[in-house]
Coordinates of C-alpha atoms in Angstrom, one line a residue:
M1 CA 128.4 102.2 120.6
Q2 CA 128.0 102.5 116.9
W3 CA 124.5 100.9 117.1
F4 CA 123.1 103.3 119.7
Y5 CA 121.4 105.7 117.4
L6 CA 119.8 102.9 115.4
L7 CA 118.8 101.1 118.6
G8 CA 117.2 104.3 119.9
L9 CA 115.2 104.8 116.7
L10 CA 114.0 101.1 116.9
I11 CA 113.0 101.5 120.5
S12 CA 111.1 104.7 119.6
I13 CA 109.4 103.1 116.7
T14 CA 108.4 100.2 118.9
G15 CA 107.0 102.6 121.5
M16 CA 105.0 104.4 118.9
A17 CA 103.6 101.1 117.6
I18 CA 102.5 100.2 121.1
I19 CA 100.7 103.6 121.4
D20 CA 99.2 103.0 118.0
W21 CA 98.0 99.5 119.0
R22 CA 96.6 100.6 122.3
H23 CA 94.6 103.5 120.8
K24 CA 94.0 102.1 117.2
L25 CA 95.4 105.3 115.6
A26 CA 97.2 104.3 112.4
F27 CA 98.2 100.7 111.5
W28 CA 95.7 99.2 113.8
K29 CA 93.0 101.5 112.5
D30 CA 93.6 101.0 108.7
A31 CA 96.9 99.2 107.9
R32 CA 96.7 99.7 104.1
R33 CA 96.0 103.4 104.2
T34 CA 98.7 103.9 106.8
G35 CA 101.2 101.9 104.9
V36 CA 100.6 103.9 101.7
T37 CA 100.7 107.2 103.5
L38 CA 103.9 106.4 105.3
L39 CA 105.5 105.1 102.1
L40 CA 104.7 108.2 100.2
A41 CA 105.8 110.5 103.0
V42 CA 109.1 108.7 103.6
L43 CA 109.8 108.8 99.8
I44 CA 109.2 112.5 99.7
F45 CA 111.6 113.0 102.6
I46 CA 114.2 110.8 100.9
L47 CA 114.0 112.9 97.8
W48 CA 114.3 116.0 100.0
D49 CA 117.4 114.5 101.7
F50 CA 119.1 113.7 98.4
F51 CA 118.4 117.2 97.1
G52 CA 119.9 118.6 100.3
I53 CA 122.9 116.3 100.0
F54 CA 123.4 117.4 96.4
L55 CA 123.3 121.1 97.4
G56 CA 125.8 120.4 100.2
I57 CA 123.3 121.2 103.0
F58 CA 123.1 117.7 104.5
F59 CA 126.0 115.5 105.3
H60 CA 126.8 112.4 107.4
G61 CA 128.8 113.7 110.4
G62 CA 130.3 110.4 111.4
S63 CA 129.2 110.2 115.0
N64 CA 130.5 107.6 117.4
Y65 CA 126.8 106.6 118.0
S66 CA 125.9 106.0 114.3
L67 CA 126.9 103.2 111.9
P68 CA 130.0 103.9 109.9
F69 CA 128.5 103.0 106.5
T70 CA 125.9 104.7 104.3
I71 CA 123.3 103.6 101.8
A72 CA 124.4 106.4 99.4
P73 CA 127.1 109.1 99.8
E74 CA 126.2 111.1 102.9
F75 CA 122.9 109.1 103.4
P76 CA 123.3 106.9 106.5
L77 CA 121.2 103.7 107.0
E78 CA 119.7 105.3 110.2
E79 CA 118.1 108.0 108.1
L80 CA 115.5 105.6 106.8
F81 CA 114.4 104.7 110.3
F82 CA 114.5 108.3 111.4
L83 CA 112.2 109.4 108.5
F84 CA 109.8 106.5 109.2
L85 CA 109.7 107.5 112.9
L86 CA 109.1 111.2 111.9
C87 CA 106.2 110.4 109.6
Y88 CA 104.7 107.6 111.9
S89 CA 104.8 109.8 115.0
T90 CA 103.2 112.7 113.1
L91 CA 100.5 110.4 111.9
V92 CA 99.9 108.9 115.3
I93 CA 99.8 112.3 117.0
Y94 CA 97.5 113.8 114.4
N95 CA 95.1 110.9 114.7
G96 CA 95.3 110.9 118.4
V97 CA 94.5 114.6 118.7
S98 CA 91.6 114.1 116.2
K99 CA 90.3 111.2 118.2
W100 CA 90.6 113.2 121.5
R101 CA 88.9 116.3 120.1
S102 CA 86.0 114.2 118.8
R103 CA 85.3 113.1 122.4
I104 CA 85.1 116.6 123.8

């Protein structure tokens, strides 16, 4: 059960990639630009997380559904996948809405 959260994130990322592929919204529209955008966005959120951990705002709760180890104190491995999904889904939704609005 410790892999459920990571598995859910990976399934969600896969679903988002399928939507992206089908509608050419991010990676399948401009892979280099998307990669750079996602890398910068995820790095900003990682810095945000470390700042929140330092202030005692964020902590690893130790759920039965998450992995028992962390990359850094209070920073679980799954957080990287969550941040990627957060940024990727935002980019796909933004580009999808922009594409939809241009057709109206």
